[in-house]
PDB file of C-alpha atoms and ligand atoms in Angstrom:
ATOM      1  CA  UNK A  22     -46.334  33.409  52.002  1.00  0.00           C
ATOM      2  CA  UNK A  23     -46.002  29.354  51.613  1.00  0.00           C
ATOM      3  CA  UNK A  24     -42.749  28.250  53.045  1.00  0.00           C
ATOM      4  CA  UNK A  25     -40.894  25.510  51.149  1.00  0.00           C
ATOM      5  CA  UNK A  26     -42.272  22.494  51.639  1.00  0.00           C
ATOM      6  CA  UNK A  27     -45.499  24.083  50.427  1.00  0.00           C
ATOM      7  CA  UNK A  28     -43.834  25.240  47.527  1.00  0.00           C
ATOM      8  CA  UNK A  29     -42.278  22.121  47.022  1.00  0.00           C
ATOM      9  CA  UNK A  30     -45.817  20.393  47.022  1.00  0.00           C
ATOM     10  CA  UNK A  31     -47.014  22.932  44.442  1.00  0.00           C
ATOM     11  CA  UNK A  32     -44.007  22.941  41.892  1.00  0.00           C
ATOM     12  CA  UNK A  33     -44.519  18.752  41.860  1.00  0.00           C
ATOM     13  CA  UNK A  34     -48.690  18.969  41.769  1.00  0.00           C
ATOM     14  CA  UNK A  35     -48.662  21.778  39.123  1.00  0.00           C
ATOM     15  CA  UNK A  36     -45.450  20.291  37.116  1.00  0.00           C
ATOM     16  CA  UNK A  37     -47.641  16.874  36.794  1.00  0.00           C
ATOM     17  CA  UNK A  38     -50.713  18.744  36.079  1.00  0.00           C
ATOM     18  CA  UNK A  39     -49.200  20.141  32.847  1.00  0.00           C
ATOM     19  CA  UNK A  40     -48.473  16.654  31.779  1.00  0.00           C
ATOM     20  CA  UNK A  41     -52.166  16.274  30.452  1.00  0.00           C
ATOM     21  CA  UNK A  42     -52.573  19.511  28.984  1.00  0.00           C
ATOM     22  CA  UNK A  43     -48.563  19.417  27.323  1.00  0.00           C
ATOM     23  CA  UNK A  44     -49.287  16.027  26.524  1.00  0.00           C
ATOM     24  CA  UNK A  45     -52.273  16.176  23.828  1.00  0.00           C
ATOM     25  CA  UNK A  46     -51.389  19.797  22.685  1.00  0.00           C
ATOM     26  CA  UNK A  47     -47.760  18.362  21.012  1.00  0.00           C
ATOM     27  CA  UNK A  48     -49.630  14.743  19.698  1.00  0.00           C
ATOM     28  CA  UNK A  49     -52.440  17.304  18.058  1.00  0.00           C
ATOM     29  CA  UNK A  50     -49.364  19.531  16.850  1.00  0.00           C
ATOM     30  CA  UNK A  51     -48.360  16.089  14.589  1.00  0.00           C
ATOM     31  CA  UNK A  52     -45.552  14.627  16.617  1.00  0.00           C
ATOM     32  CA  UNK A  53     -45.346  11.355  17.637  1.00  0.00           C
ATOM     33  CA  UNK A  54     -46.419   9.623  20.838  1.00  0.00           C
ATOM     34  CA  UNK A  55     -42.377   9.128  21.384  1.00  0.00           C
ATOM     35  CA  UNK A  56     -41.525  12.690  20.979  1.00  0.00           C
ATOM     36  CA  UNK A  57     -44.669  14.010  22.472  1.00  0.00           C
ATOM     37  CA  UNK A  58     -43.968  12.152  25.572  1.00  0.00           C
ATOM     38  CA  UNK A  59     -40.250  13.017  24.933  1.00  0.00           C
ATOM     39  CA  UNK A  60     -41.306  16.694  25.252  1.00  0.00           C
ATOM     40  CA  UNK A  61     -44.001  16.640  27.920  1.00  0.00           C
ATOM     41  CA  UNK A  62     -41.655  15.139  30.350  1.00  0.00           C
ATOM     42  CA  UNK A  63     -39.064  18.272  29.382  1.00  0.00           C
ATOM     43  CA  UNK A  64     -41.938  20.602  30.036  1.00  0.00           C
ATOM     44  CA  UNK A  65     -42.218  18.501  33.409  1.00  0.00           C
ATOM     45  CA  UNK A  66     -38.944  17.951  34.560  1.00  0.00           C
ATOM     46  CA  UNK A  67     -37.694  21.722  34.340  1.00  0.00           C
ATOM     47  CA  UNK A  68     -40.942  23.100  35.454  1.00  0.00           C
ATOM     48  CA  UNK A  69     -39.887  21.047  38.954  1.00  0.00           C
ATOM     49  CA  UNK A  70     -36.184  21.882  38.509  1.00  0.00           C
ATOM     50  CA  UNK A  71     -37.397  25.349  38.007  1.00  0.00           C
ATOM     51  CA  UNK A  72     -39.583  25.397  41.005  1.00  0.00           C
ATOM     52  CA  UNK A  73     -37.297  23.317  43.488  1.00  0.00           C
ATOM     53  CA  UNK A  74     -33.857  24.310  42.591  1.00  0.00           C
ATOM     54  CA  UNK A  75     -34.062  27.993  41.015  1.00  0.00           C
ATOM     55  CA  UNK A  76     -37.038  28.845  43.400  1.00  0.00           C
ATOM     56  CA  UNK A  77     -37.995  32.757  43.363  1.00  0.00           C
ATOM     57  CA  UNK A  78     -37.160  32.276  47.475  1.00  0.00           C
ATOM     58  CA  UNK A  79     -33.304  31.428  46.891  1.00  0.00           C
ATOM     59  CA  UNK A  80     -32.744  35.705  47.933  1.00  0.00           C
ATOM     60  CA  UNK A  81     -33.994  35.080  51.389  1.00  0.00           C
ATOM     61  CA  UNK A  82     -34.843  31.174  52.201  1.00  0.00           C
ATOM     62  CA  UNK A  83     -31.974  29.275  52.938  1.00  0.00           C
ATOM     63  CA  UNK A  84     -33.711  26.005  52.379  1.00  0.00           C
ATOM     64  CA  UNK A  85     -33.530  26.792  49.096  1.00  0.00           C
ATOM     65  CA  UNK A  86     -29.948  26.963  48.247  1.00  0.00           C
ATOM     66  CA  UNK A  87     -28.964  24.422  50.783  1.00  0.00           C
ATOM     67  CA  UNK A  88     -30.126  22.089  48.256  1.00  0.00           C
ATOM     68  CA  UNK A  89     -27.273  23.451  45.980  1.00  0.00           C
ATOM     69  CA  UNK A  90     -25.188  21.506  48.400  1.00  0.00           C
ATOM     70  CA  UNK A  91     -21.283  22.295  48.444  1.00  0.00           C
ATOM     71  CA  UNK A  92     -22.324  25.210  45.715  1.00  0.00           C
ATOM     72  CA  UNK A  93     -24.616  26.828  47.868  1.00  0.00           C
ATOM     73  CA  UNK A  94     -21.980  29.829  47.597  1.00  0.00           C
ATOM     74  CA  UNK A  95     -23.226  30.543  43.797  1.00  0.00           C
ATOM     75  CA  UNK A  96     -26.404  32.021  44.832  1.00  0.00           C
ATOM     76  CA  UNK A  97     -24.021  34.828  47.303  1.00  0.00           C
ATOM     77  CA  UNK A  98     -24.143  37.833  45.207  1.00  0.00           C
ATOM     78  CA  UNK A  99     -27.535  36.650  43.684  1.00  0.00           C
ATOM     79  CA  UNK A 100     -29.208  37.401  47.387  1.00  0.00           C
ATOM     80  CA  UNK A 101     -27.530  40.958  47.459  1.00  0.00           C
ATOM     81  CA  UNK A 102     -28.236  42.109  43.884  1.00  0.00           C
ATOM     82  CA  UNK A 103     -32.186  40.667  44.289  1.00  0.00           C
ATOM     83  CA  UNK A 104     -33.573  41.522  47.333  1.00  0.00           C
ATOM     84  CA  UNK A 105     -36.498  39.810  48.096  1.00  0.00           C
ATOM     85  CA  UNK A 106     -38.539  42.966  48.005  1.00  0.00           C
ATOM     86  CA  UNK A 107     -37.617  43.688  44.763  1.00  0.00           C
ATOM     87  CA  UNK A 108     -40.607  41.810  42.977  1.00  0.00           C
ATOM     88  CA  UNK A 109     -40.055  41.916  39.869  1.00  0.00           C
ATOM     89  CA  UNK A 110     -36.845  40.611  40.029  1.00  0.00           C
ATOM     90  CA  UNK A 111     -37.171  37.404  42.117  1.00  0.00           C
ATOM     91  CA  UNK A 112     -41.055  37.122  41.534  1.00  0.00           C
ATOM     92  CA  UNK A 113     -42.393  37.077  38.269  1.00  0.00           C
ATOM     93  CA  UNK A 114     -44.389  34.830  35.600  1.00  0.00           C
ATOM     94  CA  UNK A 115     -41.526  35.029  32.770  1.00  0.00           C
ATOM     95  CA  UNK A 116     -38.046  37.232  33.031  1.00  0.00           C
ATOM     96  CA  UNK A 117     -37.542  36.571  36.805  1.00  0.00           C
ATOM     97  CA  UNK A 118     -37.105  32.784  36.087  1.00  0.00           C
ATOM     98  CA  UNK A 119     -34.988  33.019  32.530  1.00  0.00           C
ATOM     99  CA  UNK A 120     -32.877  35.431  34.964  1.00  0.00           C
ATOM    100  CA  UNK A 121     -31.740  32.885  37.615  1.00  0.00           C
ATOM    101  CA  UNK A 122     -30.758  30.976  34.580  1.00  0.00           C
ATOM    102  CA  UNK A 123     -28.451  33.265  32.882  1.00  0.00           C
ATOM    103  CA  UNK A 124     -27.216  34.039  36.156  1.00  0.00           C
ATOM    104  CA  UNK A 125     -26.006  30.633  37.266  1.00  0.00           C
ATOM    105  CA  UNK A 126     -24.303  30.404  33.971  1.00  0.00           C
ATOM    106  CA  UNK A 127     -23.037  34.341  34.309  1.00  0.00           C
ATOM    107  CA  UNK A 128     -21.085  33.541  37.812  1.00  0.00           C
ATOM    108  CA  UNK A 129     -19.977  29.943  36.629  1.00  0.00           C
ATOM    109  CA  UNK A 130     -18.477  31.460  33.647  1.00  0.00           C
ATOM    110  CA  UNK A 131     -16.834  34.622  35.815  1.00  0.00           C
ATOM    111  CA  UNK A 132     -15.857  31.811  38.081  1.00  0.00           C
ATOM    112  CA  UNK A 133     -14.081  30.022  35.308  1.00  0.00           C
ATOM    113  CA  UNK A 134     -12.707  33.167  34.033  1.00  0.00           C
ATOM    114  CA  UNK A 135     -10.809  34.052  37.226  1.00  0.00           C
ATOM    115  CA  UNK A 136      -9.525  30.465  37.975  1.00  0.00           C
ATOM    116  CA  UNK A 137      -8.463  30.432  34.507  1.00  0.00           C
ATOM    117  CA  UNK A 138      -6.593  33.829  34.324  1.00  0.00           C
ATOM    118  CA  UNK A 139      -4.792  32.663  37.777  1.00  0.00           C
ATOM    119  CA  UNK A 140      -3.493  29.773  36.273  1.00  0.00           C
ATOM    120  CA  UNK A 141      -1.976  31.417  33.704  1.00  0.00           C
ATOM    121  CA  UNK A 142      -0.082  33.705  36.020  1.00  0.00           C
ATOM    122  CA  UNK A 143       1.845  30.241  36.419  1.00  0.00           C
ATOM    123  CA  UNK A 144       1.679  29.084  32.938  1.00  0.00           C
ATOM    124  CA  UNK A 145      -1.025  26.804  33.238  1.00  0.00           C
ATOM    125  CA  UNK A 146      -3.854  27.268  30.043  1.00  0.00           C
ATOM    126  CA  UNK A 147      -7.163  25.711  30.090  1.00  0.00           C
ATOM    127  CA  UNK A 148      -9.178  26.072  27.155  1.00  0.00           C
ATOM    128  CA  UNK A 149     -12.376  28.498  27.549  1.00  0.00           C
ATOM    129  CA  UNK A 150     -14.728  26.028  28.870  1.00  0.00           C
ATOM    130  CA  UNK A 151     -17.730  28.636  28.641  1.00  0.00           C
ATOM    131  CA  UNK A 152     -17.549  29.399  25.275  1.00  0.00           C
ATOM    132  CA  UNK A 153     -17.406  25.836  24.403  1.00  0.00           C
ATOM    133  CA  UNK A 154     -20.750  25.294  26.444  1.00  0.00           C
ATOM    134  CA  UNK A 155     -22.182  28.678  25.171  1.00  0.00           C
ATOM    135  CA  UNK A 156     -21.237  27.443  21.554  1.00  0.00           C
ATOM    136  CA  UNK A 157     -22.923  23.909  22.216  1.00  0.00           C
ATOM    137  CA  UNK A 158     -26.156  25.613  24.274  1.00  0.00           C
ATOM    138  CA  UNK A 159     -26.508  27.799  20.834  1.00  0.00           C
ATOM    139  CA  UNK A 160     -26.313  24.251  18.270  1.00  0.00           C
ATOM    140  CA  UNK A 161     -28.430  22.049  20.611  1.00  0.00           C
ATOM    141  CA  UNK A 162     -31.249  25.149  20.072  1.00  0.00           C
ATOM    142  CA  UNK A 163     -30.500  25.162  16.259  1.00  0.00           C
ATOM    143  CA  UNK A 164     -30.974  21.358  16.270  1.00  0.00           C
ATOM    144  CA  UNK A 165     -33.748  20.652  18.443  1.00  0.00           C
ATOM    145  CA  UNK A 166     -35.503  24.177  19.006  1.00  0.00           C
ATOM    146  CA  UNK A 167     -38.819  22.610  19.668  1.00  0.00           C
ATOM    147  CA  UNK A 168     -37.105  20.545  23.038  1.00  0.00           C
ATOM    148  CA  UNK A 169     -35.330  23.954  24.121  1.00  0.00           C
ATOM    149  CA  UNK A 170     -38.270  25.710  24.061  1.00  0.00           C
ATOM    150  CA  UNK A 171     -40.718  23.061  25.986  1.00  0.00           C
ATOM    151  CA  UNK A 172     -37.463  23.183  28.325  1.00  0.00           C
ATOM    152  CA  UNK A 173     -37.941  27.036  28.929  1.00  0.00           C
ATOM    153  CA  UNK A 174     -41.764  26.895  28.830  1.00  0.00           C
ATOM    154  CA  UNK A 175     -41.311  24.226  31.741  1.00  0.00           C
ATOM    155  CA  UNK A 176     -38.767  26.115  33.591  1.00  0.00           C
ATOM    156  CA  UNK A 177     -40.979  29.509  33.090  1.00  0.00           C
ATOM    157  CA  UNK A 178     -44.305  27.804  34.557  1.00  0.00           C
ATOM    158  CA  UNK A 179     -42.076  26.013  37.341  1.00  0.00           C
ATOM    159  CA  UNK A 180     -41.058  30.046  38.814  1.00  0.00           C
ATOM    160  CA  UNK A 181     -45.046  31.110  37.699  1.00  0.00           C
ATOM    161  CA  UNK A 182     -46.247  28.573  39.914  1.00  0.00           C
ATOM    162  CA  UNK A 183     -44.139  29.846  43.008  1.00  0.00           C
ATOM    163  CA  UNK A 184     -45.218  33.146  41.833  1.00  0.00           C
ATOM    164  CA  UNK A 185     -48.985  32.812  41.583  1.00  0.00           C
ATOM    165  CA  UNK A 186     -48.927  30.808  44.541  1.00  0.00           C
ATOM    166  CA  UNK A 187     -47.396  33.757  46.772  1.00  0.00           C
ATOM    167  CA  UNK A 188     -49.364  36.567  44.960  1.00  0.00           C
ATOM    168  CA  UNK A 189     -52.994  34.432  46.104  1.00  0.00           C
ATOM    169  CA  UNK A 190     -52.138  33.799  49.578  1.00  0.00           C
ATOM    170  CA  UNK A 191     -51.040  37.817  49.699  1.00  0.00           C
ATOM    171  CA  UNK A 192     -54.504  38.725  47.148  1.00  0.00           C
ATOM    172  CA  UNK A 193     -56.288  36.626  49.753  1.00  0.00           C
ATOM    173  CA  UNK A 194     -54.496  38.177  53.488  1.00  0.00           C
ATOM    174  CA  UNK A 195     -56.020  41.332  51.394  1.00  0.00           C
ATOM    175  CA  UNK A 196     -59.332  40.727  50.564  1.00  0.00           C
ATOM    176  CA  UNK A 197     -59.726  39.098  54.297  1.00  0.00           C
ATOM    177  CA  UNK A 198     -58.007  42.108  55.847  1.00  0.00           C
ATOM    178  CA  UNK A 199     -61.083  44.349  53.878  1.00  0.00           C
ATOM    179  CA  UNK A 200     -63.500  42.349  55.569  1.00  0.00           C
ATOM    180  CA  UNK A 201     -62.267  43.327  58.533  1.00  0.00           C
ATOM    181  CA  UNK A 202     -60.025  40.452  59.744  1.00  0.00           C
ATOM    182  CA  UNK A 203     -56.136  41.001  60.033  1.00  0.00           C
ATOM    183  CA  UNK A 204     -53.835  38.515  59.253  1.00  0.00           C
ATOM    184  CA  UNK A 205     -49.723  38.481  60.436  1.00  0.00           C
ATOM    185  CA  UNK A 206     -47.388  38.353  58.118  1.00  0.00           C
ATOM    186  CA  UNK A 207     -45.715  34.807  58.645  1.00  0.00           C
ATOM    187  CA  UNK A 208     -42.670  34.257  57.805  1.00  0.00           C
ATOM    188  CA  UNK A 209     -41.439  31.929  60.343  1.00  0.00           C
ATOM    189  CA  UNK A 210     -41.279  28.523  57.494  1.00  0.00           C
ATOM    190  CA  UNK A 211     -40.508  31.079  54.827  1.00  0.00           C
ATOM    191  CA  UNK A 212     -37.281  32.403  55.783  1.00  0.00           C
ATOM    192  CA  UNK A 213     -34.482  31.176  57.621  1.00  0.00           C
ATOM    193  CA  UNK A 214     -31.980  33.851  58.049  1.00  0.00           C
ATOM    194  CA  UNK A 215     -31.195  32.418  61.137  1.00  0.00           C
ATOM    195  CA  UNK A 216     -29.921  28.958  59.884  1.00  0.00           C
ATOM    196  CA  UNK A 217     -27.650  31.259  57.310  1.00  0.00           C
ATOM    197  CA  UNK A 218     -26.116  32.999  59.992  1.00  0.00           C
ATOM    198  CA  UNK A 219     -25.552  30.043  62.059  1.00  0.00           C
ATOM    199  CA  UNK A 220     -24.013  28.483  58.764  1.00  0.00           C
ATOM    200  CA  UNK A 221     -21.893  31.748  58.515  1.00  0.00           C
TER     201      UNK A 221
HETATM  202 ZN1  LIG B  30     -41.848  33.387  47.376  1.00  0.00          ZN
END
C-alpha cells in the first residue's frame, strides 16, 4: 500500500488531471468560461480536500488525522466503527467517501447536541446550530445544484483515487506473487500506530 506522501502526490496529480477533462466537458455543456472554470476548480479543490483531509487511511494512519490539528479527536470513534479491513467501508470508489462526509457532520452535530443540552442544565440556550447549517446545506443545493454536485463528483474521485491507487499496487503484489515472486506486505510509511500511542 502507498503511504501518505504517495497518496498525497496522487490526490494533487490526479485532482489537476481532471482539470482538462472537467474543464471542456462544462464549456461544451453551454456554460460560460467564468462558471466553467468556477466549477472545474470545485471539482479540483474537493477532489484534493477529499484525498488529503478525508483520506480512506484516516482508520489506521495517523498522518492523516494529524492534519485535523487540535480536532484530530473527531475521527476517534470513526477508527473503531471502520476498521481498516473493512473495505468497503473505508475503501471504495463512491459511498465510502460521501460517508466520511456525513460523518464529520454526524459527530459535530452530536457534539453540539451534548454541549448544548449541558448548558441548559444551567439555563444557558443556544440556538440549534446544526439545523441551521443542515437547513442552509439543503438551499445552497436548491440554488446552485450544478456547483454541489461538481463538489461531490470532486470529493468522490479525490477517495477513488486513494482507492484505485491501493487496489493496483495490491492487483500488482498479486499478479507478481503468480509469477512466482513474493512480495511483504509493507506497511511501515502506511501506518503509524506507534506515533498514536505515543500521542496517547
Ligand atoms: Zn489506503
Amino acid at each position: 500500500m502507498p503511504g501518505a506522501k504517495t497518496h498525497d502526490a496522487i490526490t494533487v496529480v490526479s485532482g489537476l488531471a481532471l482539470a482538462p477533462i472537467a474543464y471542456p466537458l462544462l464549456l461544451n455543456g453551454g456554460l460560460s468560461l467564468e462558471v466553467s472554470g468556477l466549477d472545474t476548480a470545485l471539482v479540483v479543490g474537493a477532489h484534493c480536500l477529499s484525498g488529503l483531509m478525508f483520506s480512506p487511511d484516516l482508520d489506521i494512519d495517523s498522518a492523516i488525522d494529524n492534519r485535523w490539528g487540535i480536532f484530530f479527536w473527531v475521527w476517534r470513534p470513526y477508527m473503531r466503527i471502520v476498521p481498516h479491513h473493512r473495505h468497503w467501508l473505508s475503501h471504495g470508489l463512491v459511498i465510502p467517501p460521501l460517508l466520511r462526509l456525513l460523518y464529520l457532520f454526524v459527530v459535530v452535530s452530536l457534539l453540539f447536541g451534548g454541549v448544548a443540552l449541558a448548558l441548559a442544565q444551567i439555563g444557558v440556550v443556544v440556538p440549534d446550530y446544526p439545523a441551521q447549517v443542515f437547513d442552509a446545506l439543503l438551499l445552497l443545493a436548491r440554488a446552485h445544484p450544478r456547483e454541489v454536485f461538481a463538489f461531490l463528483v470532486g470529493f468522490i474521485t479525490g477517495g477513488a483515487a486513494h482507492s484505485l491507487a491501493d487496489w493496483s499496487v495490491t492487483g500488482g503484489k498479486h499478479f507478481l506473487h503468480r509469477l512466482g515472486f513474493r512480495l511483504a506486505q509493507d506497511y511501515s510509511n502506511h501506518d503509524q500506530r506507534h506515533q498514536r500511542q505515543q500521542r496517547w
